[in-house]
GROMACS .gro file of C-alpha atoms in nm:
model
  137
    1MET     CA    1   1.841  34.362  -2.919
    2ALA     CA    2   1.958  34.316  -2.557
    3GLY     CA    3   2.019  33.942  -2.615
    4SER     CA    4   2.238  34.008  -2.917
    5GLN     CA    5   2.436  34.269  -2.720
    6ASP     CA    6   2.518  34.005  -2.451
    7MET     CA    7   2.621  33.759  -2.720
    8PHE     CA    8   2.863  34.010  -2.873
    9ASP     CA    9   3.002  34.096  -2.529
   10ALA     CA   10   3.066  33.727  -2.469
   11ILE     CA   11   3.249  33.698  -2.802
   12VAL     CA   12   3.453  34.015  -2.747
   13MET     CA   13   3.540  33.929  -2.386
   14ALA     CA   14   3.623  33.562  -2.465
   15ASP     CA   15   3.987  33.644  -2.538
   16GLU     CA   16   4.029  33.815  -2.201
   17ARG     CA   17   3.843  33.539  -2.015
   18PHE     CA   18   4.048  33.260  -2.180
   19HIS     CA   19   4.368  33.451  -2.115
   20GLY     CA   20   4.285  33.474  -1.744
   21GLU     CA   21   4.186  33.106  -1.721
   22GLY     CA   22   4.501  32.998  -1.907
   23TYR     CA   23   4.718  33.211  -1.685
   24GLN     CA   24   4.563  33.060  -1.371
   25GLU     CA   25   4.602  32.702  -1.498
   26GLY     CA   26   4.962  32.769  -1.601
   27TYR     CA   27   5.043  32.930  -1.268
   28GLU     CA   28   4.906  32.634  -1.071
   29GLU     CA   29   5.089  32.378  -1.286
   30GLY     CA   30   5.412  32.580  -1.276
   31SER     CA   31   5.395  32.610  -0.898
   32SER     CA   32   5.348  32.236  -0.863
   33LEU     CA   33   5.636  32.154  -1.100
   34GLY     CA   34   5.855  32.420  -0.936
   35ILE     CA   35   5.816  32.254  -0.597
   36ILE     CA   36   5.905  31.914  -0.741
   37GLU     CA   37   6.209  32.045  -0.930
   38GLY     CA   38   6.318  32.248  -0.628
   39ARG     CA   39   6.312  31.941  -0.404
   40GLN     CA   40   6.508  31.739  -0.658
   41HIS     CA   41   6.769  32.013  -0.694
   42GLY     CA   42   6.793  32.058  -0.317
   43THR     CA   43   6.834  31.686  -0.259
   44LEU     CA   44   7.109  31.660  -0.519
   45HIS     CA   45   7.294  31.969  -0.394
   46GLY     CA   46   7.260  31.857  -0.032
   47ALA     CA   47   7.396  31.513  -0.118
   48LYS     CA   48   7.699  31.667  -0.288
   49ILE     CA   49   7.775  31.887   0.012
   50GLY     CA   50   7.724  31.595   0.249
   51SER     CA   51   7.955  31.376   0.044
   52GLU     CA   52   8.222  31.645   0.038
   53ILE     CA   53   8.203  31.710   0.413
   54GLY     CA   54   8.201  31.335   0.484
   55CYS     CA   55   8.513  31.291   0.274
   56TYR     CA   56   8.688  31.571   0.465
   57GLN     CA   57   8.584  31.414   0.793
   58GLY     CA   58   8.711  31.069   0.698
   59PHE     CA   59   9.037  31.221   0.577
   60ALA     CA   60   9.077  31.413   0.903
   61PHE     CA   61   9.000  31.114   1.126
   62ALA     CA   62   9.247  30.895   0.936
   63TRP     CA   63   9.524  31.153   0.967
   64ARG     CA   64   9.446  31.211   1.335
   65GLY     CA   65   9.499  30.840   1.396
   66LEU     CA   66   9.823  30.843   1.200
   67LEU     CA   67   9.962  31.157   1.364
   68HIS     CA   68   9.866  31.058   1.719
   69SER     CA   69  10.041  30.724   1.685
   70CYS     CA   70  10.375  30.881   1.592
   71ALA     CA   71  10.344  31.246   1.691
   72THR     CA   72  10.661  31.448   1.718
   73GLU     CA   73  10.706  31.805   1.829
   74LYS     CA   74  10.711  31.930   1.471
   75ASP     CA   75  10.371  31.766   1.414
   76SER     CA   76  10.204  31.991   1.672
   77LYS     CA   77  10.100  32.250   1.410
   78LYS     CA   78   9.959  31.976   1.191
   79LEU     CA   79   9.760  31.839   1.485
   80LYS     CA   80   9.633  32.186   1.575
   81VAL     CA   81   9.506  32.249   1.219
   82LEU     CA   82   9.366  31.895   1.206
   83GLU     CA   83   9.171  31.939   1.530
   84SER     CA   84   9.046  32.276   1.407
   85LEU     CA   85   8.916  32.113   1.088
   86ILE     CA   86   8.744  31.836   1.284
   87GLY     CA   87   8.585  32.094   1.513
   88MET     CA   88   8.455  32.293   1.214
   89ILE     CA   89   8.310  31.979   1.058
   90GLN     CA   90   8.140  31.876   1.381
   91LYS     CA   91   7.981  32.222   1.417
   92PHE     CA   92   7.856  32.222   1.056
   93PRO     CA   93   7.472  32.246   1.051
   94TYR     CA   94   7.379  31.930   0.859
   95ASP     CA   95   7.013  31.942   0.958
   96ASP     CA   96   6.936  32.312   0.900
   97PRO     CA   97   6.875  32.386   0.529
   98THR     CA   98   6.787  32.748   0.610
   99TYR     CA   99   7.121  32.822   0.777
  100ASP     CA  100   7.225  33.153   0.622
  101LYS     CA  101   7.604  33.107   0.656
  102LEU     CA  102   7.615  32.757   0.510
  103HIS     CA  103   7.830  32.851   0.211
  104GLU     CA  104   8.062  33.068   0.422
  105ASP     CA  105   8.120  32.782   0.667
  106LEU     CA  106   8.169  32.539   0.380
  107ASP     CA  107   8.430  32.770   0.227
  108ARG     CA  108   8.609  32.792   0.564
  109ILE     CA  109   8.614  32.412   0.589
  110ARG     CA  110   8.752  32.386   0.236
  111GLY     CA  111   9.022  32.640   0.320
  112LYS     CA  112   9.119  32.459   0.640
  113PHE     CA  113   9.128  32.131   0.448
  114LYS     CA  114   9.362  32.284   0.188
  115GLN     CA  115   9.581  32.423   0.466
  116LEU     CA  116   9.602  32.079   0.627
  117CYS     CA  117   9.686  31.914   0.295
  118SER     CA  118   9.964  32.166   0.246
  119LEU     CA  119  10.107  32.093   0.590
  120LEU     CA  120  10.083  31.718   0.530
  121ASN     CA  121  10.233  31.756   0.183
  122VAL     CA  122   9.950  31.569   0.007
  123GLN     CA  123   9.776  31.670  -0.315
  124PRO     CA  124   9.405  31.597  -0.282
  125ASP     CA  125   9.174  31.570  -0.581
  126PHE     CA  126   8.812  31.575  -0.462
  127LYS     CA  127   8.570  31.483  -0.739
  128ILE     CA  128   8.194  31.446  -0.749
  129SER     CA  129   8.066  31.259  -1.051
  130ALA     CA  130   7.787  31.029  -1.161
  131GLU     CA  131   7.990  30.727  -1.049
  132GLY     CA  132   8.024  30.869  -0.698
  133SER     CA  133   8.250  31.096  -0.508
  134GLY     CA  134   8.598  31.040  -0.389
  135LEU     CA  135   8.922  31.183  -0.272
  136SER     CA  136   9.234  31.063  -0.442
  137PHE     CA  137   9.596  31.144  -0.378
   0.00000   0.00000   0.00000
């Protein structure tokens, strides 16, 4: 009688045991896939931010060269905003993915870039697409 009782317990408890085993297997597989997908997403997002910042930096360096070669007194405000943008870009924490003010600093850089474009009277169109990124005027 005791042997049949254990057999029935095994049958009754099988659902609970299989549920626990399935949960554990799913959790382990999900954790592994989550890490892989997280790295892929982080790499893509980081590349987009890097491309955007690099575009702003190239734009700023080109305009600094243009404005320094023929600077007039009325260009002093443009140069001041330009140097401010370059300083913000150079202080941007490229190598610290845990930097907690990354998006705030990025928004400040975008705002300074828009201010500079307004002063220079250019209409930028920054696009990130599958073909690549670019800044057109």
